[in-house]
mmCIF file of C-alpha atoms and ligand atoms in Angstrom:
data_model
loop_
_atom_site.group_PDB
_atom_site.id
_atom_site.type_symbol
_atom_site.label_atom_id
_atom_site.label_comp_id
_atom_site.label_asym_id
_atom_site.label_seq_id
_atom_site.Cartn_x
_atom_site.Cartn_y
_atom_site.Cartn_z
ATOM 1 C CA UNK A 207 85.998 113.066 111.511
ATOM 2 C CA UNK A 208 87.619 112.920 108.079
ATOM 3 C CA UNK A 209 89.059 109.508 108.976
ATOM 4 C CA UNK A 210 85.535 108.186 109.632
ATOM 5 C CA UNK A 211 84.420 109.554 106.281
ATOM 6 C CA UNK A 212 87.357 107.863 104.545
ATOM 7 C CA UNK A 213 86.500 104.574 106.231
ATOM 8 C CA UNK A 214 82.833 104.758 105.299
ATOM 9 C CA UNK A 215 83.661 105.625 101.660
ATOM 10 C CA UNK A 216 86.185 102.763 101.569
ATOM 11 C CA UNK A 217 83.468 100.383 102.774
ATOM 12 C CA UNK A 218 81.136 101.552 99.991
ATOM 13 C CA UNK A 219 83.642 100.927 97.217
ATOM 14 C CA UNK A 220 84.789 97.635 98.753
ATOM 15 C CA UNK A 221 81.157 96.460 98.836
ATOM 16 C CA UNK A 222 80.715 97.371 95.177
ATOM 17 C CA UNK A 223 83.961 95.636 94.197
ATOM 18 C CA UNK A 224 83.201 92.507 96.231
ATOM 19 C CA UNK A 225 79.809 92.216 94.529
ATOM 20 C CA UNK A 226 81.265 92.863 91.113
ATOM 21 C CA UNK A 227 84.070 90.348 91.529
ATOM 22 C CA UNK A 228 81.737 87.721 92.950
ATOM 23 C CA UNK A 229 79.611 87.971 89.813
ATOM 24 C CA UNK A 230 82.575 87.438 87.490
ATOM 25 C CA UNK A 231 83.107 84.135 85.724
ATOM 26 C CA UNK A 232 85.300 82.030 88.025
ATOM 27 C CA UNK A 233 89.049 82.017 87.362
ATOM 28 C CA UNK A 234 92.269 81.241 89.210
ATOM 29 C CA UNK A 235 93.201 84.910 89.172
ATOM 30 C CA UNK A 236 90.130 86.084 91.062
ATOM 31 C CA UNK A 237 91.735 85.330 94.422
ATOM 32 C CA UNK A 238 94.937 87.376 93.918
ATOM 33 C CA UNK A 239 92.821 90.108 92.316
ATOM 34 C CA UNK A 240 90.590 90.278 95.399
ATOM 35 C CA UNK A 241 93.677 90.185 97.624
ATOM 36 C CA UNK A 242 95.134 93.120 95.686
ATOM 37 C CA UNK A 243 92.095 95.352 95.607
ATOM 38 C CA UNK A 244 90.131 94.433 98.730
ATOM 39 C CA UNK A 245 92.852 93.851 101.312
ATOM 40 C CA UNK A 246 92.797 97.257 102.975
ATOM 41 C CA UNK A 247 94.170 100.545 101.721
ATOM 42 C CA UNK A 248 92.771 103.983 102.430
ATOM 43 C CA UNK A 249 90.785 104.111 99.188
ATOM 44 C CA UNK A 250 91.504 107.835 99.243
ATOM 45 C CA UNK A 251 90.945 108.191 95.488
ATOM 46 C CA UNK A 252 87.373 106.994 96.062
ATOM 47 C CA UNK A 253 86.829 109.738 98.626
ATOM 48 C CA UNK A 254 88.352 112.291 96.264
ATOM 49 C CA UNK A 255 85.921 111.276 93.488
ATOM 50 C CA UNK A 256 82.904 111.319 95.822
ATOM 51 C CA UNK A 257 83.883 114.742 97.199
ATOM 52 C CA UNK A 258 84.614 116.104 93.722
ATOM 53 C CA UNK A 259 81.115 114.930 92.779
ATOM 54 C CA UNK A 260 79.752 117.076 95.607
ATOM 55 C CA UNK A 261 81.096 120.187 93.854
ATOM 56 C CA UNK A 262 78.401 119.584 91.225
ATOM 57 C CA UNK A 263 75.728 117.785 93.259
ATOM 58 C CA UNK A 264 76.457 114.399 91.618
ATOM 59 C CA UNK A 265 74.844 111.332 93.191
ATOM 60 C CA UNK A 266 77.053 108.486 94.492
ATOM 61 C CA UNK A 267 75.197 106.049 92.205
ATOM 62 C CA UNK A 268 76.721 107.854 89.223
ATOM 63 C CA UNK A 269 80.193 107.785 90.771
ATOM 64 C CA UNK A 270 80.698 104.433 92.462
ATOM 65 C CA UNK A 271 81.636 102.536 89.268
ATOM 66 C CA UNK A 272 84.292 105.168 88.612
ATOM 67 C CA UNK A 273 85.601 104.864 92.173
ATOM 68 C CA UNK A 274 85.828 101.077 91.763
ATOM 69 C CA UNK A 275 87.601 101.424 88.414
ATOM 70 C CA UNK A 276 90.157 103.837 89.844
ATOM 71 C CA UNK A 277 90.786 101.572 92.861
ATOM 72 C CA UNK A 278 91.382 98.642 90.466
ATOM 73 C CA UNK A 279 93.975 100.652 88.549
ATOM 74 C CA UNK A 280 95.581 101.921 91.739
ATOM 75 C CA UNK A 281 95.776 98.384 93.162
ATOM 76 C CA UNK A 282 97.225 97.006 89.931
ATOM 77 C CA UNK A 283 99.907 99.705 90.084
ATOM 78 C CA UNK A 284 100.792 98.747 93.675
ATOM 79 C CA UNK A 285 100.962 95.025 92.849
ATOM 80 C CA UNK A 286 103.350 95.747 89.957
ATOM 81 C CA UNK A 287 105.256 98.394 91.915
ATOM 82 C CA UNK A 288 106.093 95.786 94.579
ATOM 83 C CA UNK A 289 107.560 93.303 92.081
ATOM 84 C CA UNK A 290 111.286 92.490 92.324
ATOM 85 C CA UNK A 291 111.918 94.123 88.922
ATOM 86 C CA UNK A 292 110.337 97.364 90.170
ATOM 87 C CA UNK A 293 110.522 98.573 93.778
ATOM 88 C CA UNK A 294 110.926 95.075 95.221
ATOM 89 C CA UNK A 295 108.730 95.325 98.304
ATOM 90 C CA UNK A 296 107.583 92.409 100.394
ATOM 91 C CA UNK A 297 105.005 94.240 102.522
ATOM 92 C CA UNK A 298 101.964 96.128 101.321
ATOM 93 C CA UNK A 299 99.061 97.355 103.443
ATOM 94 C CA UNK A 300 100.624 95.546 106.395
ATOM 95 C CA UNK A 301 100.447 92.180 104.604
ATOM 96 C CA UNK A 302 102.729 90.194 102.287
ATOM 97 C CA UNK A 303 102.844 91.797 98.815
ATOM 98 C CA UNK A 304 100.844 89.948 96.149
ATOM 99 C CA UNK A 305 103.904 88.326 94.549
ATOM 100 C CA UNK A 306 105.078 87.037 97.939
ATOM 101 C CA UNK A 307 101.677 85.493 98.574
ATOM 102 C CA UNK A 308 100.898 84.161 95.085
ATOM 103 C CA UNK A 309 104.182 84.190 93.140
ATOM 104 C CA UNK A 310 105.400 86.680 90.557
ATOM 105 C CA UNK A 311 103.558 85.368 87.524
ATOM 106 C CA UNK A 312 100.173 85.344 89.281
ATOM 107 C CA UNK A 313 100.809 88.810 90.710
ATOM 108 C CA UNK A 314 101.622 90.212 87.258
ATOM 109 C CA UNK A 315 98.548 88.592 85.736
ATOM 110 C CA UNK A 316 96.283 89.668 88.597
ATOM 111 C CA UNK A 317 97.588 93.236 88.147
ATOM 112 C CA UNK A 318 96.910 93.081 84.407
ATOM 113 C CA UNK A 319 93.433 91.732 85.097
ATOM 114 C CA UNK A 320 92.637 94.546 87.553
ATOM 115 C CA UNK A 321 93.737 97.085 84.956
ATOM 116 C CA UNK A 322 91.404 95.656 82.329
ATOM 117 C CA UNK A 323 88.604 95.125 84.872
ATOM 118 C CA UNK A 324 88.614 98.878 85.491
ATOM 119 C CA UNK A 325 87.504 99.488 81.921
ATOM 120 C CA UNK A 326 84.980 96.654 82.045
ATOM 121 C CA UNK A 327 83.374 98.258 85.111
ATOM 122 C CA UNK A 328 82.968 101.623 83.382
ATOM 123 C CA UNK A 329 81.868 100.158 80.051
ATOM 124 C CA UNK A 330 79.273 97.900 81.767
ATOM 125 C CA UNK A 331 75.884 98.368 80.158
ATOM 126 C CA UNK A 332 74.281 98.456 83.611
ATOM 127 C CA UNK A 333 76.272 101.612 84.346
ATOM 128 C CA UNK A 334 73.769 104.094 83.086
ATOM 129 C CA UNK A 335 75.508 107.266 82.012
ATOM 130 C CA UNK A 336 75.445 109.146 78.711
ATOM 131 C CA UNK A 337 77.319 107.075 76.078
ATOM 132 C CA UNK A 338 79.313 110.033 74.795
ATOM 133 C CA UNK A 339 80.480 110.903 78.292
ATOM 134 C CA UNK A 340 81.251 107.219 78.952
ATOM 135 C CA UNK A 341 83.630 107.035 76.004
ATOM 136 C CA UNK A 342 85.241 110.365 76.988
ATOM 137 C CA UNK A 343 85.815 108.961 80.486
ATOM 138 C CA UNK A 344 87.229 105.654 79.214
ATOM 139 C CA UNK A 345 89.615 107.468 76.891
ATOM 140 C CA UNK A 346 90.853 109.821 79.587
ATOM 141 C CA UNK A 347 91.324 107.018 82.134
ATOM 142 C CA UNK A 348 93.389 105.090 79.559
ATOM 143 C CA UNK A 349 95.448 108.222 78.876
ATOM 144 C CA UNK A 350 96.094 108.787 82.599
ATOM 145 C CA UNK A 351 97.035 105.133 83.201
ATOM 146 C CA UNK A 352 99.389 104.249 80.363
ATOM 147 C CA UNK A 353 102.700 105.617 79.106
ATOM 148 C CA UNK A 354 101.327 109.183 79.275
ATOM 149 C CA UNK A 355 100.296 108.624 82.886
ATOM 150 C CA UNK A 356 101.167 106.360 85.775
ATOM 151 C CA UNK A 357 103.078 103.698 83.842
ATOM 152 C CA UNK A 358 105.132 106.437 82.138
ATOM 153 C CA UNK A 359 105.742 108.068 85.521
ATOM 154 C CA UNK A 360 106.857 104.760 86.979
ATOM 155 C CA UNK A 361 109.339 104.322 84.113
ATOM 156 C CA UNK A 362 110.803 107.764 84.892
ATOM 157 C CA UNK A 363 110.928 106.958 88.617
ATOM 158 C CA UNK A 364 112.980 103.827 87.899
ATOM 159 C CA UNK A 365 115.228 105.527 85.328
ATOM 160 C CA UNK A 366 115.892 108.421 87.732
ATOM 161 C CA UNK A 367 117.342 106.132 90.423
ATOM 162 C CA UNK A 368 120.866 107.198 91.441
ATOM 163 C CA UNK A 369 120.828 110.102 88.961
ATOM 164 C CA UNK A 370 120.895 113.802 89.716
ATOM 165 C CA UNK A 371 117.627 115.117 88.324
ATOM 166 C CA UNK A 372 116.474 118.717 88.499
ATOM 167 C CA UNK A 373 113.419 120.147 90.232
ATOM 168 C CA UNK A 374 111.177 120.184 87.139
ATOM 169 C CA UNK A 375 112.128 116.650 86.135
ATOM 170 C CA UNK A 376 111.226 115.333 89.595
ATOM 171 C CA UNK A 377 107.919 117.211 89.681
ATOM 172 C CA UNK A 378 107.030 115.969 86.184
ATOM 173 C CA UNK A 379 107.797 112.356 87.175
ATOM 174 C CA UNK A 380 105.746 112.585 90.397
ATOM 175 C CA UNK A 381 102.839 114.289 88.653
ATOM 176 C CA UNK A 382 102.741 111.405 86.171
ATOM 177 C CA UNK A 383 103.351 108.550 88.592
ATOM 178 C CA UNK A 384 100.863 109.661 91.232
ATOM 179 C CA UNK A 385 99.218 112.871 90.033
ATOM 180 C CA UNK A 386 97.489 111.588 86.918
ATOM 181 C CA UNK A 387 95.087 109.279 88.743
ATOM 182 C CA UNK A 388 94.094 112.135 91.083
ATOM 183 C CA UNK A 389 93.772 114.335 88.005
ATOM 184 C CA UNK A 390 91.203 111.848 86.705
ATOM 185 C CA UNK A 391 89.316 111.891 90.042
ATOM 186 C CA UNK A 392 88.468 115.590 89.684
ATOM 187 C CA UNK A 393 88.251 115.678 85.909
ATOM 188 C CA UNK A 394 85.680 112.899 85.845
ATOM 189 C CA UNK A 395 83.306 114.857 88.086
ATOM 190 C CA UNK A 396 83.463 117.744 85.611
ATOM 191 C CA UNK A 397 82.889 115.371 82.691
ATOM 192 C CA UNK A 398 79.791 113.832 84.322
ATOM 193 C CA UNK A 399 78.485 117.270 85.219
ATOM 194 C CA UNK A 400 78.923 118.291 81.551
ATOM 195 C CA UNK A 401 81.227 121.179 82.402
ATOM 196 C CA UNK A 402 83.087 123.192 79.770
ATOM 197 C CA UNK A 403 86.497 122.164 78.428
ATOM 198 C CA UNK A 404 88.049 125.046 80.369
ATOM 199 C CA UNK A 405 86.418 124.002 83.650
ATOM 200 C CA UNK A 406 87.449 120.355 83.148
ATOM 201 C CA UNK A 407 91.004 121.399 82.448
ATOM 202 C CA UNK A 408 91.066 123.471 85.630
ATOM 203 C CA UNK A 409 89.707 120.493 87.616
ATOM 204 C CA UNK A 410 92.374 118.286 86.040
ATOM 205 C CA UNK A 411 95.102 120.666 87.099
ATOM 206 C CA UNK A 412 93.825 120.895 90.670
ATOM 207 C CA UNK A 413 93.495 117.093 90.829
ATOM 208 C CA UNK A 414 97.050 116.656 89.637
ATOM 209 C CA UNK A 415 98.281 119.093 92.270
ATOM 210 C CA UNK A 416 96.404 117.134 94.947
ATOM 211 C CA UNK A 417 98.153 114.018 93.611
ATOM 212 C CA UNK A 418 101.531 115.727 93.766
ATOM 213 C CA UNK A 419 100.830 116.758 97.364
ATOM 214 C CA UNK A 420 99.897 113.138 98.091
ATOM 215 C CA UNK A 421 103.205 111.934 96.636
ATOM 216 C CA UNK A 422 105.185 114.510 98.615
ATOM 217 C CA UNK A 423 103.567 113.347 101.852
ATOM 218 C CA UNK A 424 104.295 109.762 100.781
ATOM 219 C CA UNK A 425 107.967 110.812 100.576
ATOM 220 C CA UNK A 426 107.728 112.421 104.056
ATOM 221 C CA UNK A 427 106.290 109.168 105.404
ATOM 222 C CA UNK A 428 109.103 107.185 103.811
ATOM 223 C CA UNK A 429 111.550 109.323 105.788
ATOM 224 C CA UNK A 430 109.726 109.924 109.059
ATOM 225 C CA UNK A 431 106.711 107.622 109.123
ATOM 226 C CA UNK A 432 106.104 104.492 111.186
ATOM 227 C CA UNK A 433 106.099 101.188 109.294
ATOM 228 C CA UNK A 434 103.282 99.933 111.560
ATOM 229 C CA UNK A 435 101.053 102.813 110.438
ATOM 230 C CA UNK A 436 102.015 103.142 106.762
ATOM 231 C CA UNK A 437 101.815 99.379 106.248
ATOM 232 C CA UNK A 438 104.856 99.213 103.971
ATOM 233 C CA UNK A 439 108.629 99.385 104.227
ATOM 234 C CA UNK A 440 110.032 102.816 105.036
ATOM 235 C CA UNK A 441 113.417 104.541 104.508
ATOM 236 C CA UNK A 442 113.552 103.028 101.046
ATOM 237 C CA UNK A 443 113.884 106.180 98.930
ATOM 238 C CA UNK A 444 117.319 106.962 100.281
ATOM 239 C CA UNK A 445 118.643 103.407 100.108
ATOM 240 C CA UNK A 446 117.376 102.983 96.545
ATOM 241 C CA UNK A 447 118.742 106.355 95.428
ATOM 242 C CA UNK A 448 115.286 107.627 94.436
ATOM 243 C CA UNK A 449 115.077 111.098 92.957
ATOM 244 C CA UNK A 450 112.705 112.977 95.242
ATOM 245 C CA UNK A 451 112.358 116.629 96.162
ATOM 246 C CA UNK A 452 113.700 115.686 99.596
ATOM 247 C CA UNK A 453 116.875 114.246 98.053
ATOM 248 C CA UNK A 454 117.289 117.389 95.946
ATOM 249 C CA UNK A 455 116.437 120.265 98.295
ATOM 250 C CA UNK A 456 116.098 118.624 101.717
ATOM 251 C CA UNK A 457 113.181 117.889 104.056
ATOM 252 C CA UNK A 458 112.533 121.423 105.323
ATOM 253 C CA UNK A 459 112.371 123.093 101.909
ATOM 254 C CA UNK A 460 110.211 120.255 100.569
ATOM 255 C CA UNK A 461 107.839 120.678 103.521
ATOM 256 C CA UNK A 462 107.557 124.399 102.727
ATOM 257 C CA UNK A 463 106.925 123.627 99.076
ATOM 258 C CA UNK A 464 104.171 121.179 100.101
ATOM 259 C CA UNK A 465 102.596 123.725 102.467
ATOM 260 C CA UNK A 466 102.492 126.338 99.702
ATOM 261 C CA UNK A 467 101.077 123.796 97.269
ATOM 262 C CA UNK A 468 98.340 122.936 99.778
ATOM 263 C CA UNK A 469 97.474 126.639 100.169
ATOM 264 C CA UNK A 470 97.338 127.041 96.388
ATOM 265 C CA UNK A 471 94.979 124.055 96.059
ATOM 266 C CA UNK A 472 92.683 125.317 98.835
ATOM 267 C CA UNK A 473 92.546 128.751 97.224
ATOM 268 C CA UNK A 474 91.452 127.188 93.932
ATOM 269 C CA UNK A 475 88.740 125.161 95.659
ATOM 270 C CA UNK A 476 87.375 128.290 97.340
ATOM 271 C CA UNK A 477 85.409 129.263 94.237
ATOM 272 C CA UNK A 478 83.088 126.280 94.863
ATOM 273 C CA UNK A 479 82.115 127.673 98.278
ATOM 274 C CA UNK A 480 80.585 125.310 100.855
ATOM 275 C CA UNK A 481 80.322 122.498 98.312
ATOM 276 C CA UNK A 482 84.109 122.118 98.459
ATOM 277 C CA UNK A 483 84.253 121.616 102.244
ATOM 278 C CA UNK A 484 84.727 117.828 102.125
ATOM 279 C CA UNK A 485 87.359 118.049 99.405
ATOM 280 C CA UNK A 486 89.183 120.726 101.411
ATOM 281 C CA UNK A 487 89.166 118.397 104.424
ATOM 282 C CA UNK A 488 90.735 115.664 102.300
ATOM 283 C CA UNK A 489 93.483 118.036 101.181
ATOM 284 C CA UNK A 490 94.190 118.879 104.852
ATOM 285 C CA UNK A 491 94.218 115.163 105.664
ATOM 286 C CA UNK A 492 96.701 114.503 102.849
ATOM 287 C CA UNK A 493 99.033 117.225 104.152
ATOM 288 C CA UNK A 494 98.997 115.944 107.723
ATOM 289 C CA UNK A 495 98.558 112.203 107.287
ATOM 290 C CA UNK A 496 100.591 109.618 109.142
ATOM 291 C CA UNK A 497 99.396 106.644 107.041
HETATM 292 C C1 LIG B 1180 102.998 98.746 83.790
HETATM 293 C C2 LIG B 1180 104.406 96.774 84.601
HETATM 294 C C3 LIG B 1180 103.740 98.077 84.869
HETATM 295 C C4 LIG B 1180 103.822 98.614 86.097
HETATM 296 C C5 LIG B 1180 103.252 99.874 86.425
HETATM 297 C C6 LIG B 1180 101.987 102.108 87.298
HETATM 298 C C7 LIG B 1180 102.941 101.464 88.194
HETATM 299 C C8 LIG B 1180 103.543 100.180 87.822
HETATM 300 C C9 LIG B 1180 103.255 102.007 89.345
HETATM 301 C C10 LIG B 1180 102.617 103.245 89.793
HETATM 302 C C11 LIG B 1180 103.486 104.038 90.605
HETATM 303 C C12 LIG B 1180 103.163 104.077 92.049
HETATM 304 C C13 LIG B 1180 103.000 102.825 92.833
HETATM 305 C C14 LIG B 1180 103.101 105.276 92.594
HETATM 306 C C15 LIG B 1180 102.996 105.481 94.014
HETATM 307 C C16 LIG B 1180 101.715 106.090 94.376
HETATM 308 C C17 LIG B 1180 101.473 105.990 95.833
HETATM 309 C C18 LIG B 1180 101.847 107.128 96.679
HETATM 310 C C19 LIG B 1180 100.951 104.875 96.320
HETATM 311 C C20 LIG B 1180 100.453 104.667 97.682
HETATM 312 O O1 LIG B 1180 99.070 104.948 97.609
HETATM 313 P P1 LIG B 1180 98.115 104.891 98.883
HETATM 314 O O2 LIG B 1180 98.800 105.464 100.063
HETATM 315 O O3 LIG B 1180 97.962 103.331 99.091
HETATM 316 O O4 LIG B 1180 96.817 105.488 98.479
HETATM 317 P P2 LIG B 1180 96.778 102.535 99.826
HETATM 318 O O5 LIG B 1180 97.450 101.307 100.368
HETATM 319 O O6 LIG B 1180 96.193 103.397 100.897
HETATM 320 O O7 LIG B 1180 95.812 102.210 98.752
#
């Protein structure tokens, strides 16, 4: 059931992105950009935003630009993550990585262009939301994407290779690398719903924990997943000497940590009652996913 929902949400954001990209001024980079953002992927961050919107009765029309922007940033991060100077991966979403298909320079530039497109999509004058909220959202998305967010987390991930890092250092790196974009997905619903600073900060925290859970299950899939299902190379963390919770405390203890984290997240969502049902289902999906 949840898989069908994910697929239908992915179709919605893909349709928006296809339309948006087709209306852009023509350029050589449009093709690798489309390849990066439209060629599959679960688009789980889109579903998280749409379900977070349900907590406050927000309409999809008010959320779809944000979903598209987040998917652009996520796809840029994957394109760059696959580069030889980063994680050096040749397969992504079951297809050749962008730099294999288009060359390194085009992949870097297409990634850069997706990052900037994200902000263009939110700033678009046709996206009718309160101007003050729009600038708050743009600022927070920039904060979560740059050196204080996913790019900073990626730097730590690379610097931590083949080093013995402690529990808190690993959690901090994973929360930045993967958690910050999920943080935004919940925070943004609170911002659009004009919630208090305290409520937005609580949403941020829950979002970041969902992101951490997502990263932990990504690490489980690297160890025990099937390449055919995950669509990318597996067993890489160990061979690259990545600092993960699994490398520090082992698979079983990490699984227990993830289970407790999931319980903690679900408990927090409880206060939203029935409105949180879809988001709770996503959290369960994240915990048990095989792709
Ligand atoms: C600034 C040069 C430069 C590079 C930045 C930001 C960055 C590179 C990398 C981000 C780090 C990263 C790739 C984290 C991993 C997050 C993760 C678990 C990705 C897989 O996400 P899924 O499973 O992918 O949602 P699909 O294919 O479903 O979209």
